[in-house]
N, C-alpha and C. Protein backbone atom coordinates (compact mmCIF):
# COMPACT_ATOMS: atom_id res chain seq x y z
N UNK A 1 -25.28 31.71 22.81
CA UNK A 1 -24.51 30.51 22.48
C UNK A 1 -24.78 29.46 23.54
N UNK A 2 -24.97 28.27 23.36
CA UNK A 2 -25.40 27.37 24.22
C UNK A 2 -24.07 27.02 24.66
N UNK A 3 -24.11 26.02 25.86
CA UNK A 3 -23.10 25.53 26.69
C UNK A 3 -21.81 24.57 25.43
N UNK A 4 -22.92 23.95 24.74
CA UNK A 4 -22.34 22.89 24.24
C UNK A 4 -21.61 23.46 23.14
N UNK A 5 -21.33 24.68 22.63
CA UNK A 5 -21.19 25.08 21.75
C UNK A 5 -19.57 25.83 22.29
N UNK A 6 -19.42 26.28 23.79
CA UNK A 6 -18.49 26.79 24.11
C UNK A 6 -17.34 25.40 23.97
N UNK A 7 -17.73 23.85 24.64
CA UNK A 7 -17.28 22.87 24.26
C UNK A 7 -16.31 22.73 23.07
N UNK A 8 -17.26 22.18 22.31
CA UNK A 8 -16.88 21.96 20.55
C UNK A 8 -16.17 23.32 20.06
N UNK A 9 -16.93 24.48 20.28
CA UNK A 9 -15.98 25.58 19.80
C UNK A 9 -15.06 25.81 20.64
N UNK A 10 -14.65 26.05 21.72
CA UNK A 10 -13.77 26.82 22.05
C UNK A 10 -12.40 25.84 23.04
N UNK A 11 -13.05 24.82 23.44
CA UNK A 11 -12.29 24.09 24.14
C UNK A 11 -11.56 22.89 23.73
N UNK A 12 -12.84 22.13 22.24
CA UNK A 12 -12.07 21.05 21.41
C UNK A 12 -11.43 21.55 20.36
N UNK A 13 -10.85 22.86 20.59
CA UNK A 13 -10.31 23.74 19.17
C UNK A 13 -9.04 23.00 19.17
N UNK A 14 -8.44 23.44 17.58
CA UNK A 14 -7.19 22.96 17.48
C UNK A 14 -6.18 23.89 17.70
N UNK A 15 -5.00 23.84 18.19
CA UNK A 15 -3.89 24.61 18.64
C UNK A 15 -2.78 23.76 18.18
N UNK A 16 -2.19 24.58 16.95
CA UNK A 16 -0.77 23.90 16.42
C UNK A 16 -1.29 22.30 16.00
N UNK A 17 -2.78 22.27 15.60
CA UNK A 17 -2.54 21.10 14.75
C UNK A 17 -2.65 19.87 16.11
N UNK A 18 -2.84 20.24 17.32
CA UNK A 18 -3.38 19.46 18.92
C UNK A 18 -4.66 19.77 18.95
N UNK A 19 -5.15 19.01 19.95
CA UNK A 19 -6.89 18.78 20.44
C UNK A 19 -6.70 18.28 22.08
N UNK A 20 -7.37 18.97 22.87
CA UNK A 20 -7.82 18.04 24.01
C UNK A 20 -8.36 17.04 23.40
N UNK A 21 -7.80 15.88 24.99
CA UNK A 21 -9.03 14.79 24.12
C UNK A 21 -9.54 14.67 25.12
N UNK A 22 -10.41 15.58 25.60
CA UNK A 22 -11.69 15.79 26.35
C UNK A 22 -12.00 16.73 27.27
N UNK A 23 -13.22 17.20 27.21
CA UNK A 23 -13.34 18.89 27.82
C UNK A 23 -14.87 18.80 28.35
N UNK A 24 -15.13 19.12 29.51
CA UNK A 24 -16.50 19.98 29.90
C UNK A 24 -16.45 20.85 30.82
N UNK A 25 -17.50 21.22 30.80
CA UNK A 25 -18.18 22.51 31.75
C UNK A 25 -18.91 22.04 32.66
N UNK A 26 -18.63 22.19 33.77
CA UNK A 26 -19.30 21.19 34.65
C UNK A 26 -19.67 22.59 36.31
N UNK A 27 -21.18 22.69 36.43
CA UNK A 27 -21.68 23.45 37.55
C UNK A 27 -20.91 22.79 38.78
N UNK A 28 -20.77 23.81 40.11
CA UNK A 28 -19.94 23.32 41.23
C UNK A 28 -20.93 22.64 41.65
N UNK A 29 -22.14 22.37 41.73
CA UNK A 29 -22.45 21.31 42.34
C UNK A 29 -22.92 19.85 41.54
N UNK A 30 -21.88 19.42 40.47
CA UNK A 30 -21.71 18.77 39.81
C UNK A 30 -22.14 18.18 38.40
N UNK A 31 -23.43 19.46 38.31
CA UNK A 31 -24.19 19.33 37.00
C UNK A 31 -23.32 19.33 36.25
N UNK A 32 -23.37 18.31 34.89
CA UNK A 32 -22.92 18.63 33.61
C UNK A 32 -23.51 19.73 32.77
N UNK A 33 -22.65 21.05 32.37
CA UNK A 33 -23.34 22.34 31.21
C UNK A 33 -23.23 21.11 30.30
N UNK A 34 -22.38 20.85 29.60
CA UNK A 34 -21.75 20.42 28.07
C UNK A 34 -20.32 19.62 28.67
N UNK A 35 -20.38 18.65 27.40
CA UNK A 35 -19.09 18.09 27.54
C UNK A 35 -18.65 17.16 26.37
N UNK A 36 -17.65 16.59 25.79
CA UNK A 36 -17.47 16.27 24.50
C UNK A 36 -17.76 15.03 24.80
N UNK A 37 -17.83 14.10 23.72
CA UNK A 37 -17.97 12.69 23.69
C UNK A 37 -17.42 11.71 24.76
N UNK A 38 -16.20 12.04 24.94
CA UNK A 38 -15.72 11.18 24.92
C UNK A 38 -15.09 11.61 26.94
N UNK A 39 -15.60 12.62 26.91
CA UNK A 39 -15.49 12.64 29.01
C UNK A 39 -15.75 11.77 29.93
N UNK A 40 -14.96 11.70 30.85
CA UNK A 40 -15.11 10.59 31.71
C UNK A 40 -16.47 11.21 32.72
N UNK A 41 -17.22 10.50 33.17
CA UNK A 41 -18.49 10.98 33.97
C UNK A 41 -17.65 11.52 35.55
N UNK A 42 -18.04 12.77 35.85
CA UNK A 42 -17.45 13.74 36.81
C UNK A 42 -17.74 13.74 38.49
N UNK A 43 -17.84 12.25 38.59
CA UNK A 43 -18.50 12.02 39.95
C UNK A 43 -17.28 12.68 41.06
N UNK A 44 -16.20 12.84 40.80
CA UNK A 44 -15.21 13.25 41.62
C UNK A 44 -15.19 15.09 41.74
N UNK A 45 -16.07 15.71 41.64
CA UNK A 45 -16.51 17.09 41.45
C UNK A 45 -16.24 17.16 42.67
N UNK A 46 -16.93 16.95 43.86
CA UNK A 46 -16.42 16.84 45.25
C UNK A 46 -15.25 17.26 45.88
N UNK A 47 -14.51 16.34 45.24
CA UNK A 47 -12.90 16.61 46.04
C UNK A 47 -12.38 17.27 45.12
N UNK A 48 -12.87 18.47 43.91
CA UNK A 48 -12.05 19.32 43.06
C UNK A 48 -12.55 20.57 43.41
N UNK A 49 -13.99 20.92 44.08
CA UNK A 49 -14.25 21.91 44.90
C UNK A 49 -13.83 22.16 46.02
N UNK A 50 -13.61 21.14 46.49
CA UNK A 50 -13.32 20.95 48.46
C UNK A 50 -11.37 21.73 48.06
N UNK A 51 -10.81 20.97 46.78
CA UNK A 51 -9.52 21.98 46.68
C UNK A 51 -9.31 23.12 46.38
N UNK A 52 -10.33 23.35 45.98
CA UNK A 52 -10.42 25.38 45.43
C UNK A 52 -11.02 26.01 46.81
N UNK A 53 -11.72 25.44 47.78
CA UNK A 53 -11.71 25.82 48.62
C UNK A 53 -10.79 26.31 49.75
N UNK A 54 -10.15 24.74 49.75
CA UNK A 54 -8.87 24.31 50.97
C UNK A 54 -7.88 23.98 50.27
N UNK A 55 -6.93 24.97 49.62
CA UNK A 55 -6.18 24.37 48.50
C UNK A 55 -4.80 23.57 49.18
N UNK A 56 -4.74 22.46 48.70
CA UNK A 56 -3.78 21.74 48.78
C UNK A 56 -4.27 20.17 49.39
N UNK A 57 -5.95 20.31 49.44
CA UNK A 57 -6.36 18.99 49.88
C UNK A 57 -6.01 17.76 48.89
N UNK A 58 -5.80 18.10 47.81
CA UNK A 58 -5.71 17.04 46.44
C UNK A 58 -4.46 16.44 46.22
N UNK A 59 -3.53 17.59 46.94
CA UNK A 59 -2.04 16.79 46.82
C UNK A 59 -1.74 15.10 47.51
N UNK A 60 -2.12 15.56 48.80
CA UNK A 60 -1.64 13.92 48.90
C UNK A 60 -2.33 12.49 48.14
N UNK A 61 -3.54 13.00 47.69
CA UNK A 61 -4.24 11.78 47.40
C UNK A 61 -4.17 11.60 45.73
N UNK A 62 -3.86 13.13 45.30
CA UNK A 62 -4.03 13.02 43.84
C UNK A 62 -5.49 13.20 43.60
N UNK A 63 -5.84 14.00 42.01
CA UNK A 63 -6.79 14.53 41.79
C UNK A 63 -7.56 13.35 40.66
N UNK A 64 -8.51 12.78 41.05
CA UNK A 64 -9.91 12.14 40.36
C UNK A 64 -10.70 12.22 39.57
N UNK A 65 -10.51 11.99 38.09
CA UNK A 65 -11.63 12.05 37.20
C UNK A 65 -11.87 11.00 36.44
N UNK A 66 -13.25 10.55 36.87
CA UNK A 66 -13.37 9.19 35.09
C UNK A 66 -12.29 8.41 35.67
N UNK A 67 -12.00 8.35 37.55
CA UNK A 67 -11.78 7.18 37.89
C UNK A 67 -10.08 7.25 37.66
N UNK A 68 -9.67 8.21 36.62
CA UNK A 68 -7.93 8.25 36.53
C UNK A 68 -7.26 9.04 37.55
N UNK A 69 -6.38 8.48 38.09
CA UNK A 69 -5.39 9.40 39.23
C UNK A 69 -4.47 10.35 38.07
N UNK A 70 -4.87 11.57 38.63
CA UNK A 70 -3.27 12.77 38.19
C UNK A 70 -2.99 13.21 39.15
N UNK A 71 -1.39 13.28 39.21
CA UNK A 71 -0.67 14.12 40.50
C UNK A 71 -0.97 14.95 39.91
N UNK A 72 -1.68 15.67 41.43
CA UNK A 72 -1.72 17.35 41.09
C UNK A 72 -0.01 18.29 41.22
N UNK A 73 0.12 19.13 40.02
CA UNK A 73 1.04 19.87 40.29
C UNK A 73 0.87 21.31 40.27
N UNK A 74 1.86 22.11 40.32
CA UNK A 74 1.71 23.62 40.30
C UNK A 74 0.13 24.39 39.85
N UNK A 75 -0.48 25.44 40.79
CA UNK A 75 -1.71 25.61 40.21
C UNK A 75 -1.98 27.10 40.63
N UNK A 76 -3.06 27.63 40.30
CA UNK A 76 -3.03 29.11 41.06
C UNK A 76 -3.87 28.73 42.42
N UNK A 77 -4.06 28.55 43.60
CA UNK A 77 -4.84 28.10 44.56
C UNK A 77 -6.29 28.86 44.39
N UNK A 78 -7.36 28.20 44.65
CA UNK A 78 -8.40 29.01 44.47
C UNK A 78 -9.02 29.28 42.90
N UNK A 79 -7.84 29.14 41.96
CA UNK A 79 -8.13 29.27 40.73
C UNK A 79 -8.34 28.36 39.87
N UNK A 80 -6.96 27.47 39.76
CA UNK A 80 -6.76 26.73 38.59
C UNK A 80 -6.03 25.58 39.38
N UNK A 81 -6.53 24.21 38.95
CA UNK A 81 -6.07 22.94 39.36
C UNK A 81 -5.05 22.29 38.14
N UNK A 82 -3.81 21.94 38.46
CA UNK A 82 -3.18 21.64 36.93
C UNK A 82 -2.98 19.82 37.69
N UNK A 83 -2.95 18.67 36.72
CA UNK A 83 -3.15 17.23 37.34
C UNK A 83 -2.01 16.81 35.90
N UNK A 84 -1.13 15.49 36.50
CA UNK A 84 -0.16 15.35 35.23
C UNK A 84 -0.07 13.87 35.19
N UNK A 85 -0.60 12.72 34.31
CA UNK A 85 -0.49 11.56 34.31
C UNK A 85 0.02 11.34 32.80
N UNK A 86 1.22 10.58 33.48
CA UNK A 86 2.16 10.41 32.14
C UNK A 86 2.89 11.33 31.47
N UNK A 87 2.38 11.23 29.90
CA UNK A 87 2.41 12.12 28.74
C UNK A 87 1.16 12.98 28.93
N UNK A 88 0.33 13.10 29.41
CA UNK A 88 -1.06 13.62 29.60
C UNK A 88 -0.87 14.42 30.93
N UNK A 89 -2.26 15.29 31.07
CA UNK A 89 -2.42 15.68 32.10
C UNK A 89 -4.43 16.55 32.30
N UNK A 90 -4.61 17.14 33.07
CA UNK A 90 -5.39 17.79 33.45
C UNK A 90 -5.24 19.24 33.72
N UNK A 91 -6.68 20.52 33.12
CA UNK A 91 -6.36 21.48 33.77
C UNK A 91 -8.22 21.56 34.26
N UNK A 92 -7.90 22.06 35.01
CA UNK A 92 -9.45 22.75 35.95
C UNK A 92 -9.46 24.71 36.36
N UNK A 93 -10.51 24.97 35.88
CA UNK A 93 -10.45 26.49 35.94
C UNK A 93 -11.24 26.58 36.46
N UNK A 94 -11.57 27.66 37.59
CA UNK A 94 -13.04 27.95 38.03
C UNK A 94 -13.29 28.86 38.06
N UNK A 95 -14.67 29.23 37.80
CA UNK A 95 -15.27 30.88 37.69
C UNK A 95 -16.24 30.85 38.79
N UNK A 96 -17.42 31.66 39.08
CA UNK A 96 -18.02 31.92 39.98
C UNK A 96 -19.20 30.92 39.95
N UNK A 97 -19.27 30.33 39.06
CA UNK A 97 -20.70 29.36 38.83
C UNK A 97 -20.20 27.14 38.64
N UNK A 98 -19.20 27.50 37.59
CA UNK A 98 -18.39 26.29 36.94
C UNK A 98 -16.84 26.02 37.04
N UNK A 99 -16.88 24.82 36.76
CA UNK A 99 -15.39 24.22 36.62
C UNK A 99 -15.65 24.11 35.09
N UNK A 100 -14.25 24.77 34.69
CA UNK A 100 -13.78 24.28 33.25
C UNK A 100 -12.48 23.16 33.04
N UNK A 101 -13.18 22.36 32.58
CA UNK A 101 -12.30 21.26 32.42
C UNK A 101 -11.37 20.93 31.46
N UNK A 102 -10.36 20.91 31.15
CA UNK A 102 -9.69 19.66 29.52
C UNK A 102 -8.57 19.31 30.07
N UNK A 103 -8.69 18.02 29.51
CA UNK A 103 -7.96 16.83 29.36
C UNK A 103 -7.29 16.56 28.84
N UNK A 104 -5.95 16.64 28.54
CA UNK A 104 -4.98 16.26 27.51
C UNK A 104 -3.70 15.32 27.19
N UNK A 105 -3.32 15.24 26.55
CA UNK A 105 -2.33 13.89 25.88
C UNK A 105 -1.23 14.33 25.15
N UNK A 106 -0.37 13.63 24.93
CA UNK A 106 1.11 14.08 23.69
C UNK A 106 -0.01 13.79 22.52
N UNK A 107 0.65 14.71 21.51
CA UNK A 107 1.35 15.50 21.26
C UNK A 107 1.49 17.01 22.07
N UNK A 108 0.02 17.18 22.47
CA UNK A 108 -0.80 18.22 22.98
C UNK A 108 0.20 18.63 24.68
N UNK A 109 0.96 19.64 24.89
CA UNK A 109 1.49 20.53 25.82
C UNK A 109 0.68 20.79 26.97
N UNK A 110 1.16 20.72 28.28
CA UNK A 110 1.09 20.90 29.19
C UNK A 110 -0.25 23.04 28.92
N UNK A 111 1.18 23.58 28.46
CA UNK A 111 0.95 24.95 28.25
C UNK A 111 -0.22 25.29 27.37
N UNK A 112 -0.18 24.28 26.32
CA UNK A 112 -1.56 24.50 25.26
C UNK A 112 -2.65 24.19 25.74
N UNK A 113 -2.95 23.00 26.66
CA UNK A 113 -4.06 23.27 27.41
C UNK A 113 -4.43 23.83 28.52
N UNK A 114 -3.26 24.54 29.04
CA UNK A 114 -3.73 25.30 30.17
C UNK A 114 -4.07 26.71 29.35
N UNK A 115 -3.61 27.51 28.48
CA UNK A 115 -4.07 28.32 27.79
C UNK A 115 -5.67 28.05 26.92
N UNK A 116 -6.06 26.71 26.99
CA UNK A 116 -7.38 26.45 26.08
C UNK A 116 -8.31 26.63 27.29
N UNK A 117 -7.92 26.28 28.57
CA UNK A 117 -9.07 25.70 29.67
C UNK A 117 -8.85 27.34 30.38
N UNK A 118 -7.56 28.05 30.18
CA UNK A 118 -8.05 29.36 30.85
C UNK A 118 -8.11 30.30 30.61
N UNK A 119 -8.12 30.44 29.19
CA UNK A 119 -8.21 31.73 28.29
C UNK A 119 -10.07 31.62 28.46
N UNK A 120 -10.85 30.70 28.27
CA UNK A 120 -12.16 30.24 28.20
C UNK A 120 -12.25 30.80 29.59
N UNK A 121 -12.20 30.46 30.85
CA UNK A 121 -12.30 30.68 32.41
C UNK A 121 -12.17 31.57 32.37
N UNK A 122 -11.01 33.13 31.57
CA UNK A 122 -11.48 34.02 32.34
C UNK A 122 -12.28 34.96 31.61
N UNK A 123 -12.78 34.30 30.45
CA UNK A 123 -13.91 35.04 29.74
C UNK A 123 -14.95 35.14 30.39
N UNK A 124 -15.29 33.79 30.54
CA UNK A 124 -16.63 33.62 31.50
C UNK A 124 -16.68 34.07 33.02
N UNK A 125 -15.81 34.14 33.62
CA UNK A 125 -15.37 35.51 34.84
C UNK A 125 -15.68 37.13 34.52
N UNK A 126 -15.22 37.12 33.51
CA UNK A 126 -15.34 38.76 32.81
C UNK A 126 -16.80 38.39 32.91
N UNK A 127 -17.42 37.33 32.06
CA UNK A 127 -18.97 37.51 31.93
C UNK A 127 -19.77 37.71 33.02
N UNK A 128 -19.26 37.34 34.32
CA UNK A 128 -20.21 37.69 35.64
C UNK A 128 -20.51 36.04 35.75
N UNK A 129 -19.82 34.60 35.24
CA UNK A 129 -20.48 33.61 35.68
C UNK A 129 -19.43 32.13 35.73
C-alpha cells in the first residue's frame, strides 16, 4: 500500500459522519510520505521533533503548522502531541521513522481525531516503522 493511500484511506476516513480536514505523514526529518490536499506545508517539523524529544519545549511558545498557532495541551510525552485552536485542534503521533499528523475542526471531536491519528501510529509501530 503506498503512503498516499494510508492518507485518503485511513486518516481522511469518516467517523460518525466527521473528516479531518487535513492529514499527513510526514518523515522526522521533514520529508513529506503523503498528505491530503489541502495541508498546510510542514516547515515547522523542527520544533515538533525537538518536543518528542524534550517534551514540554512547545508549551510556552505553542505548537506550529501551515504557520497556525495551537496551544499545546495534554499529550503522552515522547508519543503524542495534542494542539487546540478554537473549535479545532491538532494531533501528532510518532513512530520510529514518522510523524502522523490530522488536523481537525467542529463538528469533528477532539477524541475522534486523536483515535484517527493514533489508532494509524500504533499500527505502523507494530509494523517496525
Amino acid at each position: 500500500m503506498s503512503w498516499q493511500a494510508y492518507v485518503d484511506d485511513h486518516l481522511m476516513c469518516e467517523i460518525d459522519g466527521n473528516h479531518l480536514t487535513a492529514a499527513a505523514i510526514i518523515g522526522h526529518d521533514g520529508s513529506v510520505w503523503a498528505q491530503s490536499a489541502n495541508f498546510p506545508q510542514p516547515e515547522e517539523i523542527t520544533g515538533i521533533m525537538n518536543d518528542f524529544e524534550e517534551p514540554g519545549t512547545l508549551a510556552p511558545t505553542g505548537l506550529y503548522l501551515g504557520g497556525t498557532k495551537y496551544m499545546v495541551i495534554q499529550g503522552e510525552p515522547g508519543a503524542v502531541i495534542r494542539g487546540k485552536k478554537g473549535a479545532g485542534g491538532v494531533t501528532v503521533k510518532k513512530t520510529s521513522q514518522a510523524l502522523i499528523i490530522g488536523v481537525y475542526d467542529e463538528p469533528m471531536t477532539p477524541g475522534q481525531c486523536n483515535m484517527i491519528v493514533e489508532r494509524l501510529g500504533d499500527y505502523l509501530v507494530e509494523q517496525g516503522l
